PDB file of C-alpha atoms and ligand atoms in Angstrom:
ATOM      1  CA  MET A   1      80.989-149.936 196.322  1.00 53.00           C
ATOM      2  CA  THR A   2      82.090-146.366 195.638  1.00 59.00           C
ATOM      3  CA  GLN A   3      82.484-145.458 192.011  1.00 66.00           C
ATOM      4  CA  GLN A   4      86.045-144.620 190.950  1.00 69.00           C
ATOM      5  CA  PRO A   5      86.524-141.532 188.764  1.00 64.00           C
ATOM      6  CA  ALA A   6      87.386-142.419 185.169  1.00 59.00           C
ATOM      7  CA  PRO A   7      91.174-142.516 184.668  1.00 58.00           C
ATOM      8  CA  PRO A   8      92.509-139.509 182.740  1.00 63.00           C
ATOM      9  CA  HIS A   9      92.672-140.114 178.987  1.00 69.00           C
ATOM     10  CA  LEU A  10      96.360-140.460 178.120  1.00 78.00           C
ATOM     11  CA  PRO A  11      97.098-139.155 174.638  1.00 91.00           C
ATOM     12  CA  THR A  12      98.095-141.497 171.816  1.00 95.00           C
ATOM     13  CA  LEU A  13     100.226-139.856 169.170  1.00 98.00           C
ATOM     14  CA  GLY A  14     100.492-140.950 165.559  1.00 98.00           C
ATOM     15  CA  ILE A  15     103.757-140.577 163.666  1.00 98.00           C
ATOM     16  CA  LEU A  16     103.580-140.496 159.888  1.00 98.00           C
ATOM     17  CA  ALA A  17     105.954-143.335 158.965  1.00 98.00           C
ATOM     18  CA  LEU A  18     106.199-143.261 155.181  1.00 97.00           C
ATOM     19  CA  GLN A  19     109.811-142.121 155.037  1.00 95.00           C
ATOM     20  CA  GLY A  20     112.365-140.194 157.075  1.00 95.00           C
ATOM     21  CA  ALA A  21     113.173-139.763 160.773  1.00 93.00           C
ATOM     22  CA  TYR A  22     110.029-141.259 162.331  1.00 97.00           C
ATOM     23  CA  GLU A  23     111.804-143.811 164.584  1.00 97.00           C
ATOM     24  CA  ALA A  24     113.698-141.062 166.400  1.00 97.00           C
ATOM     25  CA  HIS A  25     110.399-139.295 167.231  1.00 98.00           C
ATOM     26  CA  ALA A  26     109.019-142.581 168.600  1.00 97.00           C
ATOM     27  CA  ARG A  27     112.115-142.958 170.812  1.00 96.00           C
ATOM     28  CA  THR A  28     111.858-139.380 172.160  1.00 96.00           C
ATOM     29  CA  LEU A  29     108.139-139.809 172.892  1.00 96.00           C
ATOM     30  CA  ALA A  30     108.815-143.145 174.628  1.00 95.00           C
ATOM     31  CA  THR A  31     111.161-141.336 177.056  1.00 94.00           C
ATOM     32  CA  LEU A  32     108.185-139.064 177.871  1.00 94.00           C
ATOM     33  CA  GLY A  33     105.946-142.094 178.484  1.00 93.00           C
ATOM     34  CA  VAL A  34     103.756-141.491 175.428  1.00 95.00           C
ATOM     35  CA  THR A  35     102.065-144.261 173.454  1.00 92.00           C
ATOM     36  CA  THR A  36     102.748-143.881 169.735  1.00 97.00           C
ATOM     37  CA  ARG A  37     101.338-145.466 166.602  1.00 97.00           C
ATOM     38  CA  LEU A  38     103.152-145.510 163.269  1.00 98.00           C
ATOM     39  CA  ILE A  39     100.790-144.311 160.524  1.00 98.00           C
ATOM     40  CA  ARG A  40     101.348-145.779 157.065  1.00 97.00           C
ATOM     41  CA  THR A  41      97.896-145.848 155.469  1.00 96.00           C
ATOM     42  CA  PRO A  42      94.983-143.384 155.452  1.00 96.00           C
ATOM     43  CA  ASP A  43      92.596-145.870 157.121  1.00 95.00           C
ATOM     44  CA  GLN A  44      94.823-145.794 160.240  1.00 96.00           C
ATOM     45  CA  LEU A  45      93.867-142.136 160.760  1.00 96.00           C
ATOM     46  CA  LEU A  46      90.204-142.747 161.587  1.00 93.00           C
ATOM     47  CA  THR A  47      88.168-145.137 163.745  1.00 93.00           C
ATOM     48  CA  PRO A  48      85.379-147.127 162.023  1.00 92.00           C
ATOM     49  CA  ASP A  49      82.868-144.446 163.125  1.00 91.00           C
ATOM     50  CA  GLY A  50      84.906-141.721 161.470  1.00 89.00           C
ATOM     51  CA  HIS A  51      86.623-140.088 164.469  1.00 92.00           C
ATOM     52  CA  PRO A  52      90.385-139.468 164.580  1.00 95.00           C
ATOM     53  CA  SER A  53      92.091-142.589 165.945  1.00 96.00           C
ATOM     54  CA  ILE A  54      94.927-140.517 167.443  1.00 97.00           C
ATOM     55  CA  ASP A  55      95.051-137.403 169.636  1.00 97.00           C
ATOM     56  CA  GLY A  56      97.896-135.772 167.762  1.00 98.00           C
ATOM     57  CA  LEU A  57     100.181-136.378 164.794  1.00 98.00           C
ATOM     58  CA  ILE A  58     103.874-135.880 164.092  1.00 98.00           C
ATOM     59  CA  ILE A  59     105.018-135.434 160.499  1.00 98.00           C
ATOM     60  CA  PRO A  60     108.762-136.139 160.587  1.00 98.00           C
ATOM     61  CA  GLY A  61     111.714-134.829 158.648  1.00 97.00           C
ATOM     62  CA  GLY A  62     112.931-136.595 155.542  1.00 96.00           C
ATOM     63  CA  GLU A  63     112.277-135.645 151.942  1.00 96.00           C
ATOM     64  CA  SER A  64     108.984-133.830 151.471  1.00 97.00           C
ATOM     65  CA  THR A  65     108.790-134.631 147.737  1.00 97.00           C
ATOM     66  CA  THR A  66     109.132-138.366 148.442  1.00 97.00           C
ATOM     67  CA  MET A  67     106.533-138.201 151.216  1.00 97.00           C
ATOM     68  CA  LEU A  68     104.152-136.410 148.851  1.00 97.00           C
ATOM     69  CA  LYS A  69     104.538-139.234 146.312  1.00 97.00           C
ATOM     70  CA  PHE A  70     103.362-141.749 148.947  1.00 96.00           C
ATOM     71  CA  LEU A  71     100.610-139.410 150.124  1.00 97.00           C
ATOM     72  CA  GLU A  72      99.219-138.988 146.640  1.00 95.00           C
ATOM     73  CA  ARG A  73      98.100-142.663 146.685  1.00 91.00           C
ATOM     74  CA  ASN A  74      94.782-143.942 148.072  1.00 87.00           C
ATOM     75  CA  GLY A  75      93.409-140.507 148.997  1.00 93.00           C
ATOM     76  CA  PHE A  76      95.989-140.184 151.800  1.00 97.00           C
ATOM     77  CA  LEU A  77      96.730-136.531 151.002  1.00 98.00           C
ATOM     78  CA  ASP A  78      93.030-135.570 151.092  1.00 97.00           C
ATOM     79  CA  SER A  79      92.415-137.438 154.384  1.00 96.00           C
ATOM     80  CA  LEU A  80      95.431-135.790 155.986  1.00 97.00           C
ATOM     81  CA  THR A  81      94.548-132.338 154.638  1.00 98.00           C
ATOM     82  CA  THR A  82      91.142-132.604 156.341  1.00 97.00           C
ATOM     83  CA  LEU A  83      92.537-134.040 159.575  1.00 97.00           C
ATOM     84  CA  VAL A  84      95.239-131.431 160.202  1.00 98.00           C
ATOM     85  CA  ARG A  85      92.585-128.678 160.070  1.00 97.00           C
ATOM     86  CA  THR A  86      91.638-129.705 163.626  1.00 96.00           C
ATOM     87  CA  LEU A  87      94.048-132.382 164.887  1.00 97.00           C
ATOM     88  CA  PRO A  88      97.087-131.134 166.860  1.00 98.00           C
ATOM     89  CA  THR A  89      99.969-131.704 164.446  1.00 98.00           C
ATOM     90  CA  PHE A  90     103.719-131.150 164.731  1.00 98.00           C
ATOM     91  CA  GLY A  91     105.805-131.014 161.552  1.00 98.00           C
ATOM     92  CA  THR A  92     109.600-131.161 161.682  1.00 98.00           C
ATOM     93  CA  CYS A  93     111.693-130.039 158.707  1.00 97.00           C
ATOM     94  CA  ALA A  94     110.103-131.873 155.720  1.00 97.00           C
ATOM     95  CA  GLY A  95     106.996-132.117 157.954  1.00 98.00           C
ATOM     96  CA  ALA A  96     107.019-128.323 158.357  1.00 98.00           C
ATOM     97  CA  ILE A  97     107.256-128.025 154.561  1.00 98.00           C
ATOM     98  CA  LEU A  98     104.200-130.276 154.188  1.00 98.00           C
ATOM     99  CA  LEU A  99     102.206-128.185 156.668  1.00 98.00           C
ATOM    100  CA  ALA A 100     103.076-124.812 155.079  1.00 98.00           C
ATOM    101  CA  ASN A 101     100.560-122.815 153.052  1.00 98.00           C
ATOM    102  CA  ASP A 102     103.176-121.764 150.558  1.00 98.00           C
ATOM    103  CA  VAL A 103     106.248-123.797 149.471  1.00 98.00           C
ATOM    104  CA  GLN A 104     109.009-122.368 147.287  1.00 97.00           C
ATOM    105  CA  ASN A 105     112.315-123.453 145.699  1.00 95.00           C
ATOM    106  CA  PRO A 106     110.765-125.288 143.983  1.00 94.00           C
ATOM    107  CA  ALA A 107     107.052-124.777 144.598  1.00 96.00           C
ATOM    108  CA  GLN A 108     105.148-127.929 145.532  1.00 97.00           C
ATOM    109  CA  ILE A 109     101.735-128.834 146.864  1.00 97.00           C
ATOM    110  CA  SER A 110     101.186-129.253 150.591  1.00 98.00           C
ATOM    111  CA  LEU A 111      98.578-129.757 153.302  1.00 98.00           C
ATOM    112  CA  ALA A 112      98.261-125.940 153.342  1.00 98.00           C
ATOM    113  CA  ALA A 113      97.371-125.718 157.037  1.00 98.00           C
ATOM    114  CA  LEU A 114      99.986-123.419 158.559  1.00 98.00           C
ATOM    115  CA  ASP A 115     100.134-119.806 157.423  1.00 98.00           C
ATOM    116  CA  ILE A 116     103.840-119.636 156.571  1.00 98.00           C
ATOM    117  CA  THR A 117     105.982-119.486 153.438  1.00 98.00           C
ATOM    118  CA  VAL A 118     108.957-121.874 153.364  1.00 98.00           C
ATOM    119  CA  GLU A 119     111.919-121.897 151.047  1.00 97.00           C
ATOM    120  CA  ARG A 120     113.287-125.436 150.748  1.00 96.00           C
ATOM    121  CA  ASN A 121     117.016-126.190 151.095  1.00 91.00           C
ATOM    122  CA  ALA A 122     117.550-122.521 151.839  1.00 90.00           C
ATOM    123  CA  TYR A 123     120.877-122.694 153.633  1.00 84.00           C
ATOM    124  CA  GLY A 124     123.933-122.826 151.371  1.00 71.00           C
ATOM    125  CA  ARG A 125     125.885-126.043 150.912  1.00 65.00           C
ATOM    126  CA  GLN A 126     128.392-125.479 153.704  1.00 56.00           C
ATOM    127  CA  LEU A 127     125.715-124.613 156.215  1.00 61.00           C
ATOM    128  CA  ASP A 128     123.178-127.148 155.042  1.00 77.00           C
ATOM    129  CA  SER A 129     123.687-129.353 158.088  1.00 88.00           C
ATOM    130  CA  THR A 130     124.645-127.839 161.415  1.00 92.00           C
ATOM    131  CA  ILE A 131     124.040-128.050 165.145  1.00 93.00           C
ATOM    132  CA  LEU A 132     123.647-124.843 167.105  1.00 94.00           C
ATOM    133  CA  THR A 133     122.218-123.566 170.353  1.00 95.00           C
ATOM    134  CA  ALA A 134     119.812-120.649 170.186  1.00 94.00           C
ATOM    135  CA  PRO A 135     117.410-118.857 172.521  1.00 94.00           C
ATOM    136  CA  THR A 136     113.766-119.895 172.589  1.00 97.00           C
ATOM    137  CA  LYS A 137     110.562-118.755 174.252  1.00 97.00           C
ATOM    138  CA  LEU A 138     110.134-122.284 175.634  1.00 97.00           C
ATOM    139  CA  PRO A 139     110.926-122.385 179.349  1.00 94.00           C
ATOM    140  CA  GLY A 140     114.365-123.723 180.301  1.00 95.00           C
ATOM    141  CA  GLY A 141     116.829-121.534 178.396  1.00 94.00           C
ATOM    142  CA  PRO A 142     118.588-121.930 175.029  1.00 96.00           C
ATOM    143  CA  LEU A 143     117.774-124.964 172.896  1.00 96.00           C
ATOM    144  CA  GLU A 144     120.070-127.268 170.905  1.00 95.00           C
ATOM    145  CA  MET A 145     118.935-127.439 167.278  1.00 96.00           C
ATOM    146  CA  VAL A 146     120.000-129.956 164.622  1.00 96.00           C
ATOM    147  CA  PHE A 147     119.512-128.626 161.073  1.00 95.00           C
ATOM    148  CA  ILE A 148     119.710-130.998 158.073  1.00 94.00           C
ATOM    149  CA  ARG A 149     119.115-129.495 154.621  1.00 94.00           C
ATOM    150  CA  ALA A 150     116.639-127.270 156.369  1.00 95.00           C
ATOM    151  CA  PRO A 151     114.020-124.997 154.858  1.00 96.00           C
ATOM    152  CA  ARG A 152     113.808-121.348 155.842  1.00 97.00           C
ATOM    153  CA  ILE A 153     110.566-119.774 156.992  1.00 98.00           C
ATOM    154  CA  THR A 154     110.453-116.513 155.051  1.00 98.00           C
ATOM    155  CA  ARG A 155     106.946-115.335 156.022  1.00 98.00           C
ATOM    156  CA  THR A 156     104.638-115.917 158.972  1.00 98.00           C
ATOM    157  CA  GLY A 157     100.942-114.995 158.971  1.00 98.00           C
ATOM    158  CA  PRO A 158      99.343-112.880 161.715  1.00 98.00           C
ATOM    159  CA  GLN A 159      98.117-115.949 163.684  1.00 98.00           C
ATOM    160  CA  VAL A 160     101.593-117.505 163.806  1.00 98.00           C
ATOM    161  CA  GLU A 161     103.732-117.159 166.937  1.00 98.00           C
ATOM    162  CA  THR A 162     107.510-117.480 166.588  1.00 98.00           C
ATOM    163  CA  LEU A 163     109.033-119.501 169.459  1.00 98.00           C
ATOM    164  CA  ALA A 164     112.676-119.550 168.274  1.00 98.00           C
ATOM    165  CA  THR A 165     114.797-117.992 165.526  1.00 97.00           C
ATOM    166  CA  ARG A 166     118.072-118.599 163.687  1.00 94.00           C
ATOM    167  CA  ASP A 167     119.693-115.497 162.152  1.00 91.00           C
ATOM    168  CA  ASP A 168     116.404-113.641 162.678  1.00 94.00           C
ATOM    169  CA  PHE A 169     114.365-116.209 160.682  1.00 96.00           C
ATOM    170  CA  PRO A 170     111.760-118.268 162.584  1.00 98.00           C
ATOM    171  CA  VAL A 171     112.737-121.919 163.184  1.00 98.00           C
ATOM    172  CA  LEU A 172     110.010-122.936 165.645  1.00 98.00           C
ATOM    173  CA  VAL A 173     106.473-121.624 165.142  1.00 98.00           C
ATOM    174  CA  ARG A 174     103.006-122.277 166.465  1.00 98.00           C
ATOM    175  CA  GLN A 175      99.575-121.471 165.073  1.00 98.00           C
ATOM    176  CA  GLY A 176      96.824-122.725 167.409  1.00 97.00           C
ATOM    177  CA  HIS A 177      96.901-126.544 167.302  1.00 97.00           C
ATOM    178  CA  LEU A 178      99.827-126.626 164.827  1.00 98.00           C
ATOM    179  CA  LEU A 179     103.544-126.622 165.658  1.00 98.00           C
ATOM    180  CA  ALA A 180     106.420-126.643 163.171  1.00 98.00           C
ATOM    181  CA  ALA A 181     110.205-126.746 163.494  1.00 98.00           C
ATOM    182  CA  THR A 182     112.706-126.405 160.654  1.00 98.00           C
ATOM    183  CA  PHE A 183     115.226-128.346 162.775  1.00 97.00           C
ATOM    184  CA  HIS A 184     115.126-131.896 164.207  1.00 97.00           C
ATOM    185  CA  PRO A 185     114.320-131.864 167.949  1.00 97.00           C
ATOM    186  CA  GLU A 186     114.054-135.682 167.849  1.00 96.00           C
ATOM    187  CA  LEU A 187     117.798-135.906 167.025  1.00 95.00           C
ATOM    188  CA  GLY A 188     118.928-133.718 169.927  1.00 88.00           C
ATOM    189  CA  HIS A 189     118.990-134.627 173.614  1.00 87.00           C
ATOM    190  CA  ASP A 190     116.422-132.097 174.773  1.00 94.00           C
ATOM    191  CA  PRO A 191     112.781-133.248 174.916  1.00 95.00           C
ATOM    192  CA  ARG A 192     111.315-129.769 175.536  1.00 97.00           C
ATOM    193  CA  VAL A 193     109.853-129.276 172.044  1.00 98.00           C
ATOM    194  CA  HIS A 194     108.104-132.676 172.218  1.00 98.00           C
ATOM    195  CA  GLN A 195     106.924-131.845 175.744  1.00 97.00           C
ATOM    196  CA  PHE A 196     105.548-128.536 174.434  1.00 97.00           C
ATOM    197  CA  PHE A 197     103.640-130.410 171.703  1.00 98.00           C
ATOM    198  CA  LEU A 198     102.361-132.900 174.269  1.00 97.00           C
ATOM    199  CA  ASP A 199     101.044-130.028 176.415  1.00 96.00           C
ATOM    200  CA  LEU A 200      99.345-128.619 173.314  1.00 96.00           C
ATOM    201  CA  VAL A 201      97.699-132.028 172.656  1.00 97.00           C
ATOM    202  CA  SER A 202      96.602-132.325 176.302  1.00 93.00           C
ATOM    203  CA  SER A 203      95.104-128.832 176.392  1.00 90.00           C
ATOM    204  CA  THR A 204      93.212-129.536 173.138  1.00 87.00           C
ATOM    205  CA  LEU A 205      91.907-132.804 174.678  1.00 83.00           C
ATOM    206  CA  SER A 206      90.765-131.199 177.925  1.00 79.00           C
ATOM    207  CA  LYS A 207      89.066-128.397 175.981  1.00 77.00           C
ATOM    208  CA  ALA A 208      87.212-131.019 173.902  1.00 74.00           C
ATOM    209  CA  ILE A 209      86.117-132.811 177.112  1.00 70.00           C
ATOM    210  CA  SER A 210      84.909-129.576 178.746  1.00 73.00           C
ATOM    211  CA  ASP A 211      83.081-128.597 175.520  1.00 73.00           C
ATOM    212  CA  VAL A 212      81.225-131.949 175.617  1.00 65.00           C
ATOM    213  CA  GLY A 213      80.490-131.373 179.334  1.00 65.00           C
ATOM    214  CA  SER A 214      79.018-127.926 178.753  1.00 64.00           C
ATOM    215  CA  PHE A 215      76.989-129.273 175.821  1.00 56.00           C
ATOM    216  CA  GLU A 216      75.584-132.037 178.076  1.00 59.00           C
ATOM    217  CA  ASN A 217      74.791-129.469 180.810  1.00 59.00           C
ATOM    218  CA  THR A 218      72.847-127.262 178.428  1.00 57.00           C
ATOM    219  CA  SER A 219      71.056-130.054 176.574  1.00 50.00           C
ATOM    220  CA  PRO A 220      67.483-130.675 177.823  1.00 50.00           C
TER     221      PRO A 220
HETATM  222  N1  LIG B   1     115.320-130.830 152.254  1.00 59.84           N
HETATM  223  C1  LIG B   1     114.207-131.627 152.659  1.00 59.84           C
HETATM  224  C2  LIG B   1     112.949-131.265 151.848  1.00 59.84           C
HETATM  225  O1  LIG B   1     112.970-130.339 151.119  1.00 59.84           O
HETATM  226  C3  LIG B   1     113.916-131.471 154.143  1.00 59.84           C
HETATM  227  C4  LIG B   1     115.107-131.949 154.937  1.00 59.84           C
HETATM  228  C5  LIG B   1     114.766-132.563 156.260  1.00 59.84           C
HETATM  229  O2  LIG B   1     113.613-132.927 156.543  1.00 59.84           O
HETATM  230  N2  LIG B   1     115.779-132.742 157.070  1.00 59.84           N
HETATM  231  O3  LIG B   1     111.965-131.914 151.950  1.00 59.84           O
END
């Protein structure tokens, strides 16, 4: 019998489901055929042998202060801080605030992974929730963006690429394996931002597989 090649590893994405808009992310990912797992406790992040149990993580929008309160229990914040150093992670709105190195208005602690400064609730009252269409570097033309009490990214570090802006401030940024949006792509009708994150997860996975392959080829 001829041996069949191993089927490609399809990514499983975790969605932090402590509070906020996590169901909408699960729905968008389902339309892209992705398997998702809702993450509510730190032990769900790792397999028994200590490897990440998911190939990527989404930290949804909601209220970052409330999420932090949940994360401060059971060592969740520490586990997540370590994991997002290497695991592809996409933060939307409050999730972007949690990923940022520097949080202002007011200052609060974070996972400190993404080299940006964010100012919380930075758009005035009238503009605090709005839907607009703006250009993006993602293929496929302008993108619909839903903003809800959004933060403003006021500084990006040298490793951070800006993929879309609103009034000249970045609203979609990437730094290596990390992606952050100050709007809610899961509440719009356009799956391109999720698809972009999925491509980022897949390229990280295939790099990991080829790294293992080259290690095996060089080992005696
Ligand atoms: N204003 C919220 C915060 O500061 C974020 C809002 C959102 O996620 N839509 O955490």
